[in-house]
Coordinates of C-alpha atoms and ligand atoms in Angstrom, one line a residue:
X226 CA 125.8 100.0 92.6
X227 CA 124.0 98.3 89.8
X228 CA 125.5 101.1 87.1
X229 CA 122.2 100.0 84.2
X230 CA 120.1 101.9 87.1
X231 CA 122.4 104.8 86.3
X232 CA 122.5 104.4 82.6
X233 CA 119.8 103.6 81.2
X234 CA 115.5 104.6 81.6
X235 CA 113.6 102.5 83.8
X236 CA 111.0 102.0 85.3
X237 CA 111.2 101.6 89.9
X238 CA 108.6 100.9 91.8
X239 CA 107.3 102.4 95.1
X240 CA 107.0 99.4 97.7
X241 CA 104.5 101.2 99.9
X242 CA 102.4 102.1 96.9
X243 CA 102.1 100.0 94.3
X244 CA 103.2 103.1 91.8
X245 CA 106.2 103.4 89.8
X246 CA 108.6 106.3 88.7
X247 CA 110.0 106.4 84.9
X248 CA 113.9 107.1 85.6
X249 CA 116.1 108.9 82.8
X250 CA 119.5 109.3 84.3
X251 CA 121.2 109.6 80.4
X252 CA 118.7 113.3 80.7
X253 CA 121.1 114.3 83.7
X254 CA 123.9 114.6 81.9
X255 CA 123.1 117.2 79.5
X256 CA 124.3 120.2 80.1
X257 CA 122.8 122.5 82.7
X258 CA 122.2 126.2 82.3
X259 CA 121.6 128.2 84.7
X260 CA 123.0 126.3 87.4
X261 CA 123.9 127.6 90.9
X262 CA 122.0 131.2 90.4
X263 CA 121.3 133.3 93.2
X264 CA 118.5 134.1 94.6
X265 CA 117.8 137.8 96.4
X266 CA 117.9 136.6 100.0
X267 CA 114.4 137.7 101.6
X268 CA 115.6 139.3 104.9
X269 CA 112.7 138.8 107.4
X270 CA 112.5 140.4 110.8
X271 CA 112.3 138.3 114.0
X272 CA 108.6 139.6 114.3
X273 CA 106.1 141.1 112.2
X274 CA 102.8 143.2 112.9
X275 CA 101.0 142.8 109.7
X276 CA 101.5 138.0 110.4
X277 CA 98.6 136.9 112.2
X278 CA 100.8 133.9 113.4
X279 CA 103.5 136.4 114.9
X280 CA 103.0 136.2 118.5
X281 CA 100.6 138.5 120.3
X282 CA 98.8 139.7 116.9
X283 CA 95.0 139.3 115.9
X284 CA 93.8 137.0 113.3
X285 CA 91.1 137.1 110.9
X286 CA 88.8 135.8 113.1
X287 CA 89.0 138.3 115.7
X288 CA 91.0 135.9 118.6
X289 CA 94.2 137.5 119.5
X290 CA 97.8 135.3 119.5
X291 CA 99.2 134.7 123.1
X292 CA 102.2 136.0 123.6
X293 CA 103.7 132.6 123.1
X294 CA 107.5 131.3 123.8
X295 CA 107.9 128.1 121.9
X296 CA 105.7 126.5 119.6
X297 CA 101.6 127.5 119.2
X298 CA 98.4 125.8 118.2
X299 CA 95.2 126.9 117.1
X300 CA 92.9 125.5 115.2
X301 CA 92.4 126.8 111.5
X302 CA 89.5 129.8 111.0
X303 CA 89.0 128.8 107.9
X304 CA 90.2 124.6 107.7
X305 CA 89.1 123.0 104.9
X306 CA 87.2 120.1 107.5
X307 CA 84.9 120.8 109.7
X308 CA 83.1 118.9 112.8
X309 CA 79.9 119.7 113.0
X310 CA 79.2 119.8 109.6
X311 CA 75.9 117.9 108.0
X312 CA 75.7 114.0 107.7
X313 CA 75.1 112.9 104.6
X314 CA 75.4 109.7 102.1
X315 CA 74.5 110.8 97.8
X316 CA 74.7 106.1 96.1
X317 CA 73.3 108.1 93.0
X318 CA 74.4 105.1 90.4
X319 CA 77.9 106.1 89.6
X320 CA 77.3 109.2 91.8
X321 CA 78.8 108.3 94.9
X322 CA 79.6 111.0 97.8
X323 CA 79.9 111.4 101.6
X324 CA 79.9 113.5 104.0
X325 CA 83.5 114.0 105.6
X326 CA 83.9 115.6 108.7
X327 CA 87.9 116.8 110.7
X328 CA 89.4 119.6 112.3
X329 CA 92.4 121.6 110.8
X330 CA 95.2 122.7 112.8
X331 CA 97.5 125.2 112.2
X332 CA 101.0 124.9 114.0
X333 CA 102.9 128.3 114.6
X334 CA 107.0 126.3 115.3
X335 CA 108.5 129.6 116.7
X336 CA 107.5 132.7 117.5
X337 CA 110.7 133.7 115.9
X338 CA 109.4 135.4 112.0
X339 CA 112.3 134.8 110.5
X340 CA 113.0 131.3 110.9
X341 CA 112.8 128.2 110.0
X342 CA 113.2 124.9 111.0
X343 CA 116.7 124.8 109.6
X344 CA 117.2 127.8 111.8
X345 CA 116.1 126.5 114.8
X346 CA 118.4 125.0 117.8
X347 CA 117.2 120.9 117.9
X348 CA 115.9 121.6 121.4
X349 CA 113.4 123.6 120.1
X350 CA 112.1 121.2 117.1
X351 CA 112.3 118.9 120.0
X352 CA 109.5 120.9 121.0
X353 CA 107.5 121.0 117.9
X354 CA 108.0 117.4 117.9
X355 CA 106.2 117.2 120.6
X356 CA 103.6 119.6 120.2
X357 CA 103.1 116.9 117.0
X358 CA 102.7 113.5 119.4
X359 CA 100.3 116.1 121.4
X360 CA 97.7 116.5 118.6
X361 CA 97.9 113.5 117.4
X362 CA 97.0 111.9 120.4
X363 CA 94.4 114.0 121.3
X364 CA 92.3 114.7 117.8
X365 CA 92.8 111.1 117.6
X366 CA 91.0 110.0 120.3
X367 CA 88.5 111.7 119.1
X368 CA 85.7 109.4 117.7
X369 CA 85.3 110.7 114.6
X370 CA 88.2 111.1 114.0
X371 CA 90.4 108.0 112.1
X372 CA 93.6 109.4 110.3
X373 CA 95.6 112.9 111.4
X374 CA 98.0 114.7 109.0
X375 CA 100.7 116.6 109.6
X376 CA 102.3 118.0 107.3
X377 CA 104.1 122.1 106.0
X378 CA 104.4 123.7 103.3
X379 CA 107.0 125.8 102.8
X380 CA 107.7 128.6 100.9
X381 CA 105.7 130.8 97.9
X382 CA 106.2 128.4 95.6
X383 CA 105.0 125.7 97.8
X384 CA 102.1 127.9 97.2
X385 CA 102.8 128.9 101.8
X386 CA 100.8 132.6 101.7
X387 CA 102.8 132.9 104.6
X388 CA 106.4 132.8 105.6
X389 CA 106.0 132.8 108.9
X390 CA 107.7 129.0 110.0
X391 CA 104.0 126.6 110.3
X392 CA 103.0 123.4 109.5
X393 CA 99.3 122.5 109.5
X394 CA 97.4 119.4 111.2
X395 CA 94.5 117.8 109.4
X396 CA 92.3 115.3 111.1
X397 CA 89.4 113.7 109.6
X398 CA 86.9 110.6 109.9
X399 CA 88.3 109.3 105.6
X400 CA 92.0 108.0 105.0
X401 CA 93.1 110.5 102.8
X402 CA 94.5 108.7 99.1
X403 CA 98.3 109.2 100.0
X404 CA 97.8 106.2 102.7
X405 CA 95.3 105.1 102.0
X406 CA 97.3 103.1 99.9
X407 CA 100.2 102.7 101.7
X408 CA 97.7 101.1 104.3
X409 CA 97.3 98.7 101.8
X410 CA 99.9 98.3 100.5
X411 CA 101.9 97.7 104.4
X412 CA 98.9 95.7 105.6
X413 CA 99.3 93.2 102.6
X414 CA 103.5 92.8 103.6
X415 CA 102.9 92.2 106.7
X416 CA 100.3 89.8 106.6
X417 CA 102.1 87.3 105.1
X418 CA 105.7 88.4 106.2
X419 CA 104.8 89.3 110.1
X420 CA 107.2 92.0 109.9
X421 CA 107.6 95.3 109.1
X422 CA 108.0 96.7 104.8
X423 CA 109.8 99.9 106.1
X424 CA 112.1 98.2 108.5
X425 CA 112.9 95.2 106.3
X426 CA 113.0 97.9 103.4
X427 CA 115.2 99.8 105.7
X428 CA 117.5 97.2 106.1
X429 CA 118.3 96.1 102.8
X430 CA 119.1 100.1 102.7
X431 CA 121.6 100.3 105.8
X432 CA 123.4 96.7 103.8
X433 CA 123.7 98.6 100.4
X434 CA 124.5 101.5 101.3
X435 CA 124.2 103.7 98.4
X436 CA 121.0 106.1 99.5
X437 CA 121.5 107.1 102.3
X438 CA 121.5 110.4 103.6
X439 CA 122.0 110.7 107.6
X440 CA 122.1 108.2 110.3
X441 CA 121.9 108.5 114.3
X442 CA 121.1 105.6 116.4
X443 CA 117.6 106.1 116.2
X444 CA 117.2 107.2 112.9
X445 CA 117.9 107.2 108.8
X446 CA 117.6 109.7 106.3
X447 CA 117.6 108.3 103.3
X448 CA 116.3 109.2 99.1
X449 CA 113.8 106.8 98.9
X450 CA 114.8 104.2 95.7
X451 CA 111.3 105.1 94.1
X452 CA 111.5 109.0 95.3
X453 CA 109.9 111.0 92.5
X454 CA 111.2 114.3 93.4
X455 CA 115.4 115.6 92.6
X456 CA 116.1 115.8 95.9
X457 CA 113.3 113.7 97.5
X458 CA 113.9 112.5 101.2
X459 CA 112.3 110.3 103.7
X460 CA 113.1 110.1 108.2
X461 CA 112.7 106.5 109.1
X462 CA 112.6 104.9 112.7
X463 CA 115.0 102.0 113.1
X464 CA 112.3 100.5 115.0
X465 CA 109.5 99.4 114.3
X466 CA 107.3 102.3 115.9
X467 CA 103.8 102.7 115.0
X468 CA 103.1 106.6 115.2
X469 CA 105.1 109.3 116.7
X470 CA 103.6 108.8 119.9
X471 CA 106.1 105.3 120.5
X472 CA 108.7 107.5 120.7
X473 CA 110.5 107.9 123.6
X474 CA 112.8 111.2 125.2
X475 CA 115.5 110.2 123.3
X476 CA 114.3 109.4 119.7
X477 CA 112.1 112.9 119.9
X478 CA 115.7 114.1 120.0
X479 CA 117.2 112.4 117.7
X480 CA 114.3 112.8 115.4
X481 CA 114.7 116.3 115.6
X482 CA 118.1 116.3 115.3
X483 CA 117.2 114.1 111.5
X484 CA 115.3 116.5 110.6
X485 CA 117.8 119.4 111.9
X486 CA 119.8 117.9 109.5
X487 CA 118.4 117.2 106.4
X488 CA 117.0 120.7 106.3
X489 CA 120.2 122.0 106.7
X490 CA 121.0 119.9 104.0
X491 CA 118.8 121.7 102.0
X492 CA 118.9 124.6 102.6
X493 CA 123.2 124.2 101.3
X494 CA 121.9 122.1 98.5
X495 CA 121.5 125.8 96.4
X496 CA 122.2 128.7 98.7
X497 CA 118.7 129.6 99.9
X498 CA 116.1 129.2 102.4
X499 CA 114.8 125.5 100.1
X500 CA 111.0 124.9 99.8
X501 CA 109.4 121.6 100.2
X502 CA 106.2 119.6 101.0
X503 CA 107.1 118.0 103.9
X504 CA 104.2 115.2 106.3
X505 CA 104.3 112.5 108.2
X506 CA 102.6 109.4 107.5
X507 CA 101.9 107.2 110.7
X508 CA 99.2 104.5 111.7
X509 CA 95.5 105.8 111.8
X510 CA 93.5 106.2 114.3
X511 CA 90.3 104.4 113.9
X512 CA 90.5 102.0 116.5
X513 CA 92.5 98.6 115.3
X514 CA 95.9 97.6 115.9
X515 CA 97.7 98.5 112.6
X516 CA 100.7 96.7 113.5
X517 CA 101.1 96.7 109.7
X518 CA 102.4 100.6 110.2
X519 CA 105.5 101.5 110.7
X520 CA 105.1 105.3 110.6
X521 CA 107.9 107.7 108.6
X522 CA 108.2 111.2 107.5
X523 CA 108.6 112.2 104.2
X524 CA 110.3 115.6 102.6
X525 CA 108.7 116.6 98.9
X526 CA 111.2 119.8 97.4
X527 CA 110.2 120.7 94.1
X528 CA 113.8 122.2 93.4
X529 CA 115.0 120.9 90.0
X530 CA 119.1 122.0 89.4
X531 CA 119.5 125.7 91.0
X532 CA 117.2 128.1 93.5
X533 CA 115.1 129.0 90.6
X534 CA 115.0 126.2 88.1
X535 CA 111.1 124.4 89.5
X536 CA 110.0 120.7 88.6
X537 CA 106.9 120.5 87.3
X538 CA 104.8 118.1 87.2
X539 CA 102.7 118.5 84.0
X540 CA 101.8 116.4 80.3
X541 CA 103.6 112.7 80.9
X542 CA 103.3 112.9 84.6
X543 CA 99.7 114.2 84.6
X544 CA 99.0 111.8 82.1
X545 CA 101.2 108.5 82.5
X546 CA 103.6 108.2 85.4
X547 CA 106.3 110.5 87.5
X548 CA 109.5 111.1 85.7
X549 CA 112.8 111.3 87.1
X550 CA 116.3 112.0 85.6
X551 CA 118.8 113.3 88.6
X552 CA 118.5 109.3 90.0
X553 CA 118.6 109.0 93.5
X554 CA 121.7 107.3 93.9
X555 CA 123.1 110.6 92.9
X556 CA 120.8 112.7 94.3
X557 CA 122.0 111.6 97.8
X558 CA 125.8 111.6 97.1
X559 CA 125.0 115.5 96.5
X560 CA 122.9 115.3 99.9
X561 CA 126.0 114.2 101.7
X562 CA 128.1 115.5 100.9
X563 CA 126.9 119.4 102.6
X564 CA 126.3 117.3 106.2
Ligands
ZN645 ZN1 104.7 135.7 112.4

């Protein structure tokens, strides 16, 4: 390991987005206050009469949820994107805008209100992955949908208003900012090297073995070299695959295992139901070949050093660059020890 990276302030480069993160490892050596604080553990019922995501309950739209047994997907009654909204474009000097259409869906991971992905059996997480595959395929086949964003906000601290285990799928005609950046950087690399940027990065990570958290036959969980969040992780398929549709049955199962391992480790880290935003970045559904894409899933958890101490992206991070104290190498080691 290069010890300079553990001792001195430096900038790390994100090869996927072209952005930098400021790493200040000397600050992580400050004495910590309030480490390992216990928070009250909320015990939830497996069915909540007032929850609009529980099986058999009514939603605000008046629709009644079916008595689903594993995964349930529905179109968001109040989606941010709408399929049939007015089409327009504004180009008035430097005032630029254009209409955007799409479909927003909600996916309930389990009928059990009390569970999270970390509590679910791998076989049930497989059903969630299969539902993601179906949605990516069917939404992507719509002419006007060029990108399908699958994500989850877990925990009140991430702005998630309902504790029922669920995620979202927003699909739209324009590439969102983060996807656009990753698209451009992967394309440039693939164009000059004819190999996957993330695939080559993964080979280097496996060789160095400093930021690997978990590995099975098809997937690697690692703390990316350029991670911003203290315990950020990424699940990357070892094979160069453009999207989750390229996984076979065994790979679906191994991917579900990787999700289970990382979410369980998170819950153990500060003895709490660990909040995060997670999402899958994969090939756009714009009809192009997109061979430069190597899909991956990222977890962005906000907790810093206990269940009650959260990292804030403020000040310098809003006006300059993201900054972190604990290094990705130390974070990977802490997570590895929990598996
Ligand atoms: Zn519920």
